[in-house]
CSV table of C-alpha atoms and ligand atoms in Angstrom, one decimal:
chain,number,residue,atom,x,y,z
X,79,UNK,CA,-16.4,7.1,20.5
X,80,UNK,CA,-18.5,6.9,17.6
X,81,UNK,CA,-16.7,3.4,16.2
X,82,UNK,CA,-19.0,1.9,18.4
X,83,UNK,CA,-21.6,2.4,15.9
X,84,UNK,CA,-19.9,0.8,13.1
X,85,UNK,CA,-22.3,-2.3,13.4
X,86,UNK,CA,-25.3,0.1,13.3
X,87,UNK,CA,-23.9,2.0,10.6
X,88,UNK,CA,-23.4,-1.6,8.4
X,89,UNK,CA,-27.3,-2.6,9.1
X,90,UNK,CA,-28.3,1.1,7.1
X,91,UNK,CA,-26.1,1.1,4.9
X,92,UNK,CA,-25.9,-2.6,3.8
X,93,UNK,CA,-28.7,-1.8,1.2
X,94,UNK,CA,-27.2,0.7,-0.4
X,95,UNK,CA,-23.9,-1.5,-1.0
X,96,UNK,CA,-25.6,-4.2,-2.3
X,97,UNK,CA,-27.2,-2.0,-4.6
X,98,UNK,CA,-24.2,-0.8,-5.7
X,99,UNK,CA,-23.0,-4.4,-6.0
X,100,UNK,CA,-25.9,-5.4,-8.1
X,101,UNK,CA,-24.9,-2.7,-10.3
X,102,UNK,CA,-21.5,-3.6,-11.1
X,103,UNK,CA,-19.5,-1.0,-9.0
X,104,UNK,CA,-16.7,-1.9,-7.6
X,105,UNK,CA,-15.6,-0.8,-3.2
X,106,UNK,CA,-12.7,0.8,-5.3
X,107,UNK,CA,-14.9,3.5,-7.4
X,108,UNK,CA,-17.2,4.3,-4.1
X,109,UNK,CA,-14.2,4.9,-2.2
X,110,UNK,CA,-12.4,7.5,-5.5
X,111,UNK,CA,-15.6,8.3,-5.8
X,112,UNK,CA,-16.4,9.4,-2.3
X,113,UNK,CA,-13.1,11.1,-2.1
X,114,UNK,CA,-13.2,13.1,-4.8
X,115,UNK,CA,-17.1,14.6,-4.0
X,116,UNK,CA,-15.4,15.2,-0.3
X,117,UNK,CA,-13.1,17.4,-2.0
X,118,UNK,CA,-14.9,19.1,-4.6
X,119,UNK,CA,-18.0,19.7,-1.9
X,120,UNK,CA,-15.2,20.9,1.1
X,121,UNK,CA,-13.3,23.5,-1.5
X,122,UNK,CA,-16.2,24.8,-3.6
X,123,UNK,CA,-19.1,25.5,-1.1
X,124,UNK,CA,-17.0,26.1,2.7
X,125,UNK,CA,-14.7,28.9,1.2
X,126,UNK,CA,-17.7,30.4,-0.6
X,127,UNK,CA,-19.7,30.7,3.1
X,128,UNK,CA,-21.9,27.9,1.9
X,129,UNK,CA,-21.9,26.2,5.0
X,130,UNK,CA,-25.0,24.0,5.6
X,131,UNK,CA,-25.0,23.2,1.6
X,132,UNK,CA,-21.5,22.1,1.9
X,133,UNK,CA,-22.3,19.8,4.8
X,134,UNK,CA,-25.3,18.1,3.2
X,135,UNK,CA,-22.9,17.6,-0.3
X,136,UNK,CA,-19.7,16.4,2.0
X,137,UNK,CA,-22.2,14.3,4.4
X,138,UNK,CA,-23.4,12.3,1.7
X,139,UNK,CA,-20.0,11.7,0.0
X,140,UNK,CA,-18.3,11.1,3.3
X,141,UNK,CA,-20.9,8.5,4.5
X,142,UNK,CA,-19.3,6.4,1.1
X,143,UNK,CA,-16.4,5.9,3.2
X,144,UNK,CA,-18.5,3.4,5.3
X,145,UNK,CA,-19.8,1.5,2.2
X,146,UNK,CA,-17.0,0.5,0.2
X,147,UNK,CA,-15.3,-1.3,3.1
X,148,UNK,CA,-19.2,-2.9,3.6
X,149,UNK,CA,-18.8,-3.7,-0.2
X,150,UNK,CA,-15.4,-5.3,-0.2
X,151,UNK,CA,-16.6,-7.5,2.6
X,152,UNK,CA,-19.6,-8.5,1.3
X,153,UNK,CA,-18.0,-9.7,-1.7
X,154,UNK,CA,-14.9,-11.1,0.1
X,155,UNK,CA,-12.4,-8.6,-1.7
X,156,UNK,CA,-11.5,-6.8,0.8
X,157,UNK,CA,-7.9,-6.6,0.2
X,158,UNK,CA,-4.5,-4.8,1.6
X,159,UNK,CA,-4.5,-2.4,-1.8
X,160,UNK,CA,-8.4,-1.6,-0.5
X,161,UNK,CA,-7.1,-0.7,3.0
X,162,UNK,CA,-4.2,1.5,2.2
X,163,UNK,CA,-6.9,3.5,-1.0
X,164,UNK,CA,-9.5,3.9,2.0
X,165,UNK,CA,-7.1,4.8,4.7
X,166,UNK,CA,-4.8,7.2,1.8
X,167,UNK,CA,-7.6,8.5,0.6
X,168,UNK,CA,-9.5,9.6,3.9
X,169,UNK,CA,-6.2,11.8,4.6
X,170,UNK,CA,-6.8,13.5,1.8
X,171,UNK,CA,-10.2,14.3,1.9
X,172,UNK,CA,-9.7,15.6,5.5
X,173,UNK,CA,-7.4,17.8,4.3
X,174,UNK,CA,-10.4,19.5,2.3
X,175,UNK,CA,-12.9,19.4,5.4
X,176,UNK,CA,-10.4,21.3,7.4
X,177,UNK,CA,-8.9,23.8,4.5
X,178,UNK,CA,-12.7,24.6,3.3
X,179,UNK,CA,-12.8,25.3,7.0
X,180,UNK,CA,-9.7,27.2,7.2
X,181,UNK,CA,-10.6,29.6,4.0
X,182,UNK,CA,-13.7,30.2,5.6
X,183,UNK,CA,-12.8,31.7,8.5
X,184,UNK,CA,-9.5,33.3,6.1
X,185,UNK,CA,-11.8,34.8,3.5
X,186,UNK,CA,-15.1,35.4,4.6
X,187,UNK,CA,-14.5,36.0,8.5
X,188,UNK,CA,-11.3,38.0,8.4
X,189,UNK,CA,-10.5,35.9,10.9
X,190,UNK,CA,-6.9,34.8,11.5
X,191,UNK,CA,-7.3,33.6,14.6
X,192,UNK,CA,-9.9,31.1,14.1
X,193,UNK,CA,-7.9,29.9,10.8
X,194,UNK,CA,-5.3,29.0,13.4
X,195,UNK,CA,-7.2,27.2,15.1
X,196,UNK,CA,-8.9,25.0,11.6
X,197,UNK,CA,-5.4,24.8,11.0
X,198,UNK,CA,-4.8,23.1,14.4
X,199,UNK,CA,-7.6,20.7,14.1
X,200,UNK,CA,-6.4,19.9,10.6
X,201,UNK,CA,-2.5,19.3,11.8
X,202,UNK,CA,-3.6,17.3,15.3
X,203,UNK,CA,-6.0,15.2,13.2
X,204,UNK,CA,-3.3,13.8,10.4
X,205,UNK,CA,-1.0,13.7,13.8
X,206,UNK,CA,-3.7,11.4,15.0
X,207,UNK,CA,-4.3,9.2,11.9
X,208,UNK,CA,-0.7,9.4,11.2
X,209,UNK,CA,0.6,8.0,15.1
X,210,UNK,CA,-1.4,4.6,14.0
X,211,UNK,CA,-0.4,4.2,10.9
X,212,UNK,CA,3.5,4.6,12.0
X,213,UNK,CA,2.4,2.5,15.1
X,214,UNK,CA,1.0,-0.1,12.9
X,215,UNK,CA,3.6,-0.4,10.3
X,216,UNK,CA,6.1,-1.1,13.0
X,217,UNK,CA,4.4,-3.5,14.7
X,218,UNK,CA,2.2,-1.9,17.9
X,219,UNK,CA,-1.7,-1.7,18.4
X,220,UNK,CA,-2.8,1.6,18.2
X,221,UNK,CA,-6.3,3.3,17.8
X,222,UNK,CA,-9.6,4.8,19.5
X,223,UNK,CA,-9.1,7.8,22.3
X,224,UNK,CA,-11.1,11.0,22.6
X,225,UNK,CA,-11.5,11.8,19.1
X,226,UNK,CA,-11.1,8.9,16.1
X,227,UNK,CA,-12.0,10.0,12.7
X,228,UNK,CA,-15.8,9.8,12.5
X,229,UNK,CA,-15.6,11.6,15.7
X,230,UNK,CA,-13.7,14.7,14.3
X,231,UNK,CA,-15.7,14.6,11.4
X,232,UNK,CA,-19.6,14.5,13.4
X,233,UNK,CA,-18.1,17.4,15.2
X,234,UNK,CA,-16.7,19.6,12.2
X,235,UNK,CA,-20.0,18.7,10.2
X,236,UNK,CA,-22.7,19.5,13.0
X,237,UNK,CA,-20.7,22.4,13.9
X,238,UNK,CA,-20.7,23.7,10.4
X,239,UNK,CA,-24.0,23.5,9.4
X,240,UNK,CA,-25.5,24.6,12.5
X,241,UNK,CA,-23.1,27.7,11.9
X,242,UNK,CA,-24.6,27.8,8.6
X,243,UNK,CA,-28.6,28.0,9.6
X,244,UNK,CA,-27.0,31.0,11.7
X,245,UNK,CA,-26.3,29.5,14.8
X,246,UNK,CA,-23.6,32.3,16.4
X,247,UNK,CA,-20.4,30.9,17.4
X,248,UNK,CA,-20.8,27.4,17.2
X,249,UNK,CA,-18.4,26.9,14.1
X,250,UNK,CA,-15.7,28.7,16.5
X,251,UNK,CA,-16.5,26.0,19.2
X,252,UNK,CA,-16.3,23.0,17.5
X,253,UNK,CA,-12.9,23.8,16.2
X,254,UNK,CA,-11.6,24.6,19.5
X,255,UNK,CA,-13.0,21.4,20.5
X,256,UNK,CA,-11.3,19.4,17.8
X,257,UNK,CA,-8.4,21.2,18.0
X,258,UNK,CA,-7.9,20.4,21.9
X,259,UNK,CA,-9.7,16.7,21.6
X,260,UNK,CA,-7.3,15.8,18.5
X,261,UNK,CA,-4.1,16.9,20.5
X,262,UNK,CA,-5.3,14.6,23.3
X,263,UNK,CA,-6.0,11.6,21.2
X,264,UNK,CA,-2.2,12.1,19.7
X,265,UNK,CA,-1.1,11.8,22.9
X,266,UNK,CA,-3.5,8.9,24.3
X,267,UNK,CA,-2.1,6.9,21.2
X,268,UNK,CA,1.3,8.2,21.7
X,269,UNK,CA,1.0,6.7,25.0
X,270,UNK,CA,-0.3,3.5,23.8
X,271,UNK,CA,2.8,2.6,21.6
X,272,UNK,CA,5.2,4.3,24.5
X,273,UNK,CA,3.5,1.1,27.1
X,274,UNK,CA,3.7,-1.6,24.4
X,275,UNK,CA,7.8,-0.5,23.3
X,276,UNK,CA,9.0,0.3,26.9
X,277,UNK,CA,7.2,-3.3,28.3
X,278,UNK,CA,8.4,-6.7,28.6
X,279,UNK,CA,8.5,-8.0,25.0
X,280,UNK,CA,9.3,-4.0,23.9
X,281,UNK,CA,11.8,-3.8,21.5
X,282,UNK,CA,13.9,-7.0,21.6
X,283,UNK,CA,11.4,-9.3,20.1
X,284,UNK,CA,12.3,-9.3,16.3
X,285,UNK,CA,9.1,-10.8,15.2
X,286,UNK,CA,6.3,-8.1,17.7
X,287,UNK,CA,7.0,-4.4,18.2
X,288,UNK,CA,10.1,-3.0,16.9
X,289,UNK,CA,10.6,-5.4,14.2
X,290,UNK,CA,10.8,-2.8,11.4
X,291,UNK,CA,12.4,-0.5,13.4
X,292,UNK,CA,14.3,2.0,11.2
X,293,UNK,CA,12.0,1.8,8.3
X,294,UNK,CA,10.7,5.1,7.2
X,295,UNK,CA,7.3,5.4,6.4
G,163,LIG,C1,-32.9,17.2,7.5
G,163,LIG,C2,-31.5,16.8,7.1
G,163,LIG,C3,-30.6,17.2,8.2
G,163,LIG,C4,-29.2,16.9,7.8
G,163,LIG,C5,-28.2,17.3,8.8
G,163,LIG,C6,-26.8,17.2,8.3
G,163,LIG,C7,-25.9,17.4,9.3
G,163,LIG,C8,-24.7,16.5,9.1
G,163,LIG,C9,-23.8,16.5,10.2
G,163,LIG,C10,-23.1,15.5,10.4
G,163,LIG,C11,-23.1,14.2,9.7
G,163,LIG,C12,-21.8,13.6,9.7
G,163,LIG,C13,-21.8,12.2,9.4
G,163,LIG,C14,-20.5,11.7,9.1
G,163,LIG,C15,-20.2,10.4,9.6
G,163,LIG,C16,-18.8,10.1,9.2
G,163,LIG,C17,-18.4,8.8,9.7
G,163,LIG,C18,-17.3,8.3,8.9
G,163,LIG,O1,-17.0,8.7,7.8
G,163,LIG,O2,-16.6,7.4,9.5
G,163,LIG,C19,-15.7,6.8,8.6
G,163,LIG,C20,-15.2,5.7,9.3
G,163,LIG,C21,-14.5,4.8,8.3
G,163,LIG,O3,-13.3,4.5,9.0
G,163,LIG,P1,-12.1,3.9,8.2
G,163,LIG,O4,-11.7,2.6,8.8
G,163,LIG,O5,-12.3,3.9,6.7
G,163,LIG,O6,-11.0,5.0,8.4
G,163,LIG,C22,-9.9,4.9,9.2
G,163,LIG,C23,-9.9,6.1,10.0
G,163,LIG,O7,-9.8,7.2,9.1
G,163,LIG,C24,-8.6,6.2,10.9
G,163,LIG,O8,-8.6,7.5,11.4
G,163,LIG,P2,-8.0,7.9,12.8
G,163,LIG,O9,-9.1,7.6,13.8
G,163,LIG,O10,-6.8,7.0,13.0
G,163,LIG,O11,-7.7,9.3,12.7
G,163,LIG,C25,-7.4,5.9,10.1
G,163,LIG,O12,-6.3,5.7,11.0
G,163,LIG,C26,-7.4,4.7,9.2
G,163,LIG,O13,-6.3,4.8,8.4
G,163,LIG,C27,-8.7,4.7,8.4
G,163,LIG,O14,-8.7,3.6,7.6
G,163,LIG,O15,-16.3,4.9,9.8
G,163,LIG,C28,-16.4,4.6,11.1
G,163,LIG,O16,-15.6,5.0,11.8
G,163,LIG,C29,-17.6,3.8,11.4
G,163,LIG,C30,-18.4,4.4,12.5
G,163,LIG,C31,-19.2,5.5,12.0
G,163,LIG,C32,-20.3,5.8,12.8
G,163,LIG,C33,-20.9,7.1,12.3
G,163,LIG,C34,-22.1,7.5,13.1
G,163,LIG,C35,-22.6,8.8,12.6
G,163,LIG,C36,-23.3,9.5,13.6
G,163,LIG,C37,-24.0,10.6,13.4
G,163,LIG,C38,-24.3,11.0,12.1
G,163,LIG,C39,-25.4,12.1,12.1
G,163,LIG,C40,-26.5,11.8,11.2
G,163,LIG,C41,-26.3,12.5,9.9
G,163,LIG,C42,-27.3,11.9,8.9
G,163,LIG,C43,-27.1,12.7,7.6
G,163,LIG,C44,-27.8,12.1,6.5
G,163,LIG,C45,-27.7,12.9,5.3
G,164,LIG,N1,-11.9,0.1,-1.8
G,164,LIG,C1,-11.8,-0.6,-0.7
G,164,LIG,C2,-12.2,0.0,0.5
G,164,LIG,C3,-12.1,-0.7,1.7
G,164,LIG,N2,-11.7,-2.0,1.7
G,164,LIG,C4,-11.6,-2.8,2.9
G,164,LIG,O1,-12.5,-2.3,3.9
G,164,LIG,C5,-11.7,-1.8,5.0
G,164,LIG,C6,-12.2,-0.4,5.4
G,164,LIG,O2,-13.5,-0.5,5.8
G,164,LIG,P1,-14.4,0.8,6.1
G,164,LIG,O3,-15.7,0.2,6.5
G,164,LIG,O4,-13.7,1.5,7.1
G,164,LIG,O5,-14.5,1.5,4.8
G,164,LIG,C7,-10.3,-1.7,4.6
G,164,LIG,O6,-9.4,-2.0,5.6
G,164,LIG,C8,-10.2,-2.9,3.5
G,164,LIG,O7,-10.1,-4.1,4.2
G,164,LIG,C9,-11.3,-2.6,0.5
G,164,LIG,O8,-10.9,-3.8,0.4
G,164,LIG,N3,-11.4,-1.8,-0.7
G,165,LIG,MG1,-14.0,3.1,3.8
G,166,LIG,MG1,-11.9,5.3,5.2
Protein backbone atom coordinates (compact mmCIF):
# COMPACT_ATOMS: atom_id res chain seq x y z
CA UNK A 1 0.00 0.00 0.00
CA UNK A 2 2.53 2.28 1.03
CA UNK A 3 4.83 1.74 -2.46
CA UNK A 4 2.65 4.19 -3.73
CA UNK A 5 4.60 6.73 -1.96
CA UNK A 6 7.87 5.79 -3.24
CA UNK A 7 7.87 9.04 -5.56
CA UNK A 8 7.02 11.17 -2.49
CA UNK A 9 9.50 9.45 -0.41
CA UNK A 10 12.40 10.30 -3.40
CA UNK A 11 11.34 14.24 -3.45
CA UNK A 12 12.40 14.24 0.77
CA UNK A 13 14.89 12.29 0.61
CA UNK A 14 16.66 13.34 -2.60
CA UNK A 15 18.61 15.97 -0.58
CA UNK A 16 19.97 13.98 1.73
CA UNK A 17 21.44 11.52 -1.06
CA UNK A 18 22.91 14.08 -2.79
CA UNK A 19 24.51 15.16 0.16
CA UNK A 20 25.83 12.00 0.70
CA UNK A 21 26.91 11.93 -2.88
CA UNK A 22 28.81 15.17 -2.53
CA UNK A 23 30.53 13.59 0.15
CA UNK A 24 31.98 10.72 -1.41
CA UNK A 25 29.70 7.86 0.02
CA UNK A 26 28.98 5.33 -1.99
CA UNK A 27 24.70 3.65 -2.24
CA UNK A 28 26.84 0.56 -1.04
CA UNK A 29 27.94 2.00 2.58
CA UNK A 30 24.29 3.62 3.20
CA UNK A 31 22.82 0.48 2.54
CA UNK A 32 25.75 -1.75 5.15
CA UNK A 33 25.43 1.13 6.86
CA UNK A 34 21.70 1.23 7.28
CA UNK A 35 21.63 -2.46 7.90
CA UNK A 36 23.91 -2.73 10.44
CA UNK A 37 22.22 0.46 12.78
CA UNK A 38 18.76 -1.63 12.02
CA UNK A 39 20.32 -4.42 13.81
CA UNK A 40 22.26 -2.94 16.45
CA UNK A 41 19.12 -0.46 17.27
CA UNK A 42 16.37 -3.70 17.00
CA UNK A 43 18.68 -6.02 19.43
CA UNK A 44 20.04 -3.55 21.96
CA UNK A 45 17.01 -1.23 22.76
CA UNK A 46 13.49 -3.71 21.90
CA UNK A 47 14.74 -6.56 24.22
CA UNK A 48 15.77 -4.03 26.89
CA UNK A 49 11.87 -2.51 26.85
CA UNK A 50 13.26 0.49 25.11
CA UNK A 51 10.51 0.74 22.89
CA UNK A 52 9.94 4.29 21.50
CA UNK A 53 13.95 4.88 21.69
CA UNK A 54 14.42 1.83 19.58
CA UNK A 55 11.90 3.07 17.02
CA UNK A 56 13.37 6.56 16.60
CA UNK A 57 17.23 4.72 16.26
CA UNK A 58 15.74 1.84 13.75
CA UNK A 59 13.39 4.68 11.99
CA UNK A 60 16.23 6.66 11.06
CA UNK A 61 18.47 3.70 9.95
CA UNK A 62 15.70 1.98 8.15
CA UNK A 63 14.62 5.22 6.15
CA UNK A 64 18.52 4.57 4.50
CA UNK A 65 17.04 1.79 2.76
CA UNK A 66 15.16 4.34 0.57
CA UNK A 67 18.30 6.48 -0.16
CA UNK A 68 20.89 4.26 -1.39
CA UNK A 69 18.71 2.98 -4.22
CA UNK A 70 17.94 7.03 -4.71
CA UNK A 71 21.84 7.25 -4.78
CA UNK A 72 22.65 4.54 -7.16
CA UNK A 73 20.19 6.11 -9.52
CA UNK A 74 21.20 9.38 -9.29
CA UNK A 75 24.52 8.44 -10.22
CA UNK A 76 23.56 5.83 -12.78
CA UNK A 77 25.20 2.84 -10.73
CA UNK A 78 22.50 1.20 -9.87
CA UNK A 79 23.66 -2.27 -10.55
CA UNK A 80 22.38 -6.13 -10.09
CA UNK A 81 25.23 -6.57 -7.14
CA UNK A 82 23.29 -3.15 -5.58
CA UNK A 83 19.84 -5.03 -5.94
CA UNK A 84 20.65 -8.39 -4.45
CA UNK A 85 22.95 -6.15 -1.15
CA UNK A 86 19.57 -4.06 -0.74
CA UNK A 87 17.18 -6.85 -1.12
CA UNK A 88 19.80 -9.48 1.14
CA UNK A 89 20.40 -7.10 3.39
CA UNK A 90 16.70 -5.91 4.17
CA UNK A 91 16.05 -9.78 5.17
CA UNK A 92 18.39 -9.52 7.53
CA UNK A 93 17.57 -6.51 9.22
CA UNK A 94 13.90 -7.69 9.43
CA UNK A 95 14.96 -10.41 11.20
CA UNK A 96 16.21 -7.94 14.01
CA UNK A 97 12.80 -5.77 13.94
CA UNK A 98 10.89 -8.88 14.52
CA UNK A 99 13.42 -10.85 17.13
CA UNK A 100 13.92 -7.42 19.21
CA UNK A 101 10.14 -7.79 19.08
CA UNK A 102 10.04 -11.34 19.87
CA UNK A 103 12.51 -11.01 23.13
CA UNK A 104 10.40 -8.30 24.18
CA UNK A 105 7.48 -9.85 24.64
CA UNK A 106 9.93 -13.30 25.84
CA UNK A 107 11.81 -11.38 28.40
CA UNK A 108 10.16 -8.45 29.64
CA UNK A 109 6.40 -9.55 29.20
CA UNK A 110 6.51 -13.16 30.12
CA UNK A 111 4.65 -13.59 27.42
CA UNK A 112 4.83 -16.70 25.27
CA UNK A 113 1.93 -16.15 23.52
CA UNK A 114 2.54 -12.90 22.07
CA UNK A 115 6.31 -14.19 21.15
CA UNK A 116 4.35 -16.57 18.96
CA UNK A 117 2.72 -14.36 17.45
CA UNK A 118 6.27 -11.78 16.66
CA UNK A 119 7.44 -15.02 15.63
CA UNK A 120 4.58 -15.36 13.11
CA UNK A 121 4.93 -11.91 11.65
CA UNK A 122 8.59 -12.51 11.40
CA UNK A 123 8.18 -16.12 9.46
CA UNK A 124 5.00 -14.79 7.18
CA UNK A 125 7.06 -11.73 6.31
CA UNK A 126 10.42 -13.59 4.85
CA UNK A 127 7.54 -16.04 3.36
CA UNK A 128 6.38 -12.91 1.75
CA UNK A 129 9.75 -11.43 0.50
CA UNK A 130 10.97 -14.87 -0.14
CA UNK A 131 7.56 -15.99 -2.70
CA UNK A 132 9.04 -12.98 -5.06
CA UNK A 133 12.24 -13.53 -5.00
CA UNK A 134 11.68 -17.44 -5.95
CA UNK A 135 8.88 -16.02 -8.35
CA UNK A 136 11.32 -13.68 -9.88
CA UNK A 137 14.35 -15.89 -10.28
CA UNK A 138 12.20 -18.26 -12.25
CA UNK A 139 10.80 -16.05 -14.37
CA UNK A 140 7.06 -14.73 -13.03
CA UNK A 141 5.96 -11.15 -11.82
CA UNK A 142 5.30 -11.07 -8.41
CA UNK A 143 4.85 -8.29 -5.74
CA UNK A 144 2.45 -5.68 -3.84
CA UNK A 145 -0.81 -7.37 -1.84
CA UNK A 146 -2.03 -6.39 1.62
CA UNK A 147 1.16 -6.01 3.31
CA UNK A 148 4.69 -5.20 1.22
CA UNK A 149 7.72 -4.46 3.25
CA UNK A 150 7.28 -0.71 4.18
CA UNK A 151 3.90 -1.80 5.06
CA UNK A 152 5.01 -4.38 7.77
CA UNK A 153 7.47 -2.15 8.86
CA UNK A 154 5.01 1.35 9.36
CA UNK A 155 2.93 -1.12 11.25
CA UNK A 156 5.64 -2.83 13.64
CA UNK A 157 7.23 0.69 14.17
CA UNK A 158 3.97 2.86 15.01
CA UNK A 159 2.87 0.03 16.98
CA UNK A 160 5.97 -0.11 18.99
CA UNK A 161 6.46 3.12 19.91
CA UNK A 162 3.03 4.04 20.63
CA UNK A 163 3.43 0.80 23.05
CA UNK A 164 6.40 2.55 24.28
CA UNK A 165 4.70 6.18 25.35
CA UNK A 166 2.38 3.58 27.26
CA UNK A 167 -0.25 3.06 24.92
CA UNK A 168 -1.89 -0.42 26.43
CA UNK A 169 -2.14 -3.18 24.03
CA UNK A 170 -1.35 -1.74 20.83
CA UNK A 171 2.10 -3.58 20.51
CA UNK A 172 -0.15 -6.92 20.79
CA UNK A 173 -2.39 -5.50 17.96
CA UNK A 174 -0.10 -4.67 15.50
CA UNK A 175 1.49 -8.05 15.55
CA UNK A 176 -1.71 -9.78 15.23
CA UNK A 177 -2.20 -7.55 12.34
CA UNK A 178 1.01 -8.32 10.63
CA UNK A 179 0.90 -11.70 11.42
CA UNK A 180 -2.69 -12.27 9.68
CA UNK A 181 -1.93 -9.34 6.79
CA UNK A 182 1.58 -11.08 6.01
CA UNK A 183 -0.02 -14.63 5.72
CA UNK A 184 -2.51 -13.05 3.22
CA UNK A 185 -0.03 -11.34 1.13
CA UNK A 186 1.89 -14.97 0.84
CA UNK A 187 -0.94 -16.18 -0.42
CA UNK A 188 -2.13 -13.16 -2.76
CA UNK A 189 1.53 -13.60 -4.35
CA UNK A 190 1.25 -17.24 -4.23
CA UNK A 191 -1.70 -16.80 -6.24
CA UNK A 192 -0.10 -14.48 -8.58
CA UNK A 193 2.62 -16.97 -9.76
CA UNK A 194 -0.14 -20.00 -9.59
CA UNK A 195 -2.33 -17.71 -12.64
CA UNK A 196 0.87 -16.79 -14.63
CA UNK A 197 2.35 -20.93 -14.42
CA UNK A 198 -1.09 -22.63 -14.85
CA UNK A 199 -2.01 -19.98 -18.05
CA UNK A 200 -1.49 -20.11 -21.66
CA UNK A 201 2.23 -19.52 -22.06
CA UNK A 202 2.70 -21.34 -18.29
CA UNK A 203 5.29 -23.62 -18.27
CA UNK A 204 6.13 -24.65 -21.91
CA UNK A 205 7.69 -21.43 -22.99
CA UNK A 206 11.47 -21.91 -22.36
CA UNK A 207 12.33 -18.36 -22.59
CA UNK A 208 9.05 -16.72 -19.88
CA UNK A 209 7.92 -18.61 -16.70
CA UNK A 210 9.34 -21.86 -15.99
CA UNK A 211 12.52 -21.36 -17.74
CA UNK A 212 14.75 -22.11 -14.79
CA UNK A 213 12.64 -24.41 -13.52
CA UNK A 214 14.60 -26.86 -11.20
CA UNK A 215 17.11 -24.33 -10.06
CA UNK A 216 17.32 -24.06 -6.41
CA UNK A 217 17.56 -20.80 -4.92
C1 LIG B 1 8.24 13.66 16.92
C2 LIG B 1 8.88 12.50 16.28
C3 LIG B 1 7.89 11.40 16.12
C4 LIG B 1 8.58 10.22 15.53
C5 LIG B 1 7.64 9.08 15.46
C6 LIG B 1 8.38 7.87 15.07
C7 LIG B 1 7.45 6.80 14.74
C8 LIG B 1 8.06 6.02 13.65
C9 LIG B 1 7.13 5.06 13.13
C10 LIG B 1 7.20 4.62 11.94
C11 LIG B 1 8.15 5.08 10.90
C12 LIG B 1 8.46 4.02 9.99
C13 LIG B 1 9.03 4.54 8.73
C14 LIG B 1 9.60 3.41 8.01
C15 LIG B 1 9.40 3.50 6.57
C16 LIG B 1 10.05 2.32 6.00
C17 LIG B 1 9.87 2.28 4.59
C18 LIG B 1 10.94 1.42 4.02
O1 LIG B 1 11.97 1.15 4.52
O2 LIG B 1 10.63 1.00 2.87
C19 LIG B 1 11.68 0.35 2.23
C20 LIG B 1 11.31 0.23 0.85
C21 LIG B 1 12.55 -0.15 0.10
O3 LIG B 1 12.16 -1.16 -0.68
P1 LIG B 1 13.24 -2.10 -1.38
O4 LIG B 1 12.88 -2.10 -2.84
O5 LIG B 1 14.60 -1.77 -0.99
O6 LIG B 1 12.98 -3.46 -0.72
C22 LIG B 1 12.36 -4.55 -1.33
C23 LIG B 1 11.36 -5.06 -0.34
O7 LIG B 1 12.06 -5.35 0.85
C24 LIG B 1 10.68 -6.30 -0.84
O8 LIG B 1 9.94 -6.79 0.25
P2 LIG B 1 8.56 -7.54 0.11
O9 LIG B 1 7.50 -6.54 -0.07
O10 LIG B 1 8.70 -8.48 -1.05
O11 LIG B 1 8.46 -8.27 1.39
C25 LIG B 1 11.66 -7.37 -1.26
O12 LIG B 1 10.98 -8.38 -1.92
C26 LIG B 1 12.73 -6.86 -2.15
O13 LIG B 1 13.71 -7.85 -2.21
C27 LIG B 1 13.37 -5.62 -1.60
O14 LIG B 1 14.31 -5.14 -2.51
O15 LIG B 1 10.86 1.49 0.32
C28 LIG B 1 9.65 1.55 -0.19
O16 LIG B 1 8.97 0.59 -0.25
C29 LIG B 1 9.28 2.88 -0.73
C30 LIG B 1 7.99 3.37 -0.18
C31 LIG B 1 8.17 3.79 1.22
C32 LIG B 1 7.12 4.73 1.64
C33 LIG B 1 7.32 5.00 3.09
C34 LIG B 1 6.26 5.86 3.60
C35 LIG B 1 6.46 6.03 5.07
C36 LIG B 1 5.18 6.40 5.69
C37 LIG B 1 5.06 6.77 6.92
C38 LIG B 1 6.23 7.04 7.74
C39 LIG B 1 5.83 7.70 9.01
C40 LIG B 1 6.67 8.93 9.24
C41 LIG B 1 7.78 8.66 10.12
C42 LIG B 1 8.75 9.80 10.15
C43 LIG B 1 9.82 9.50 11.12
C44 LIG B 1 10.96 10.45 10.98
C45 LIG B 1 11.99 10.18 11.99
N1 LIG C 1 23.69 -0.31 -2.72
C1 LIG C 1 22.70 -0.26 -3.63
C2 LIG C 1 21.36 -0.19 -3.26
C3 LIG C 1 20.40 -0.15 -4.23
N2 LIG C 1 20.74 -0.17 -5.54
C4 LIG C 1 19.71 -0.10 -6.59
O1 LIG C 1 18.50 0.47 -6.09
C5 LIG C 1 17.44 -0.47 -6.10
C6 LIG C 1 16.70 -0.45 -4.78
O2 LIG C 1 16.20 0.83 -4.59
P1 LIG C 1 15.52 1.23 -3.18
O3 LIG C 1 15.00 2.60 -3.43
O4 LIG C 1 14.46 0.25 -2.95
O5 LIG C 1 16.60 1.19 -2.19
C7 LIG C 1 18.10 -1.82 -6.35
O6 LIG C 1 17.23 -2.67 -7.05
C8 LIG C 1 19.32 -1.44 -7.16
O7 LIG C 1 18.97 -1.28 -8.51
C9 LIG C 1 22.08 -0.24 -5.90
O8 LIG C 1 22.41 -0.27 -7.10
N3 LIG C 1 23.04 -0.27 -4.93
MG1 LIG D 1 17.37 0.35 -0.58
MG1 LIG E 1 15.83 -2.44 0.50
Amino acid sequence: MLERFRALSHLVLGPVARWLIRHGVSPDVVTVAGTAGVVLGALICFPQGWLWQGVLIVTVFVVSDMIDGLMAKTTGTASPWGAFLDSTSDRLGDAAVFGGILLFFAYRQDSTLWAAVALAGLVFGQWTSYVKARAESLGFTCGGGLAARADRLVIVLVGAFLAGLGVPYVLEAAMALLAVTSMITVFQRIEQVRRQAKGPRGAQDSHGPGAAHGQPV
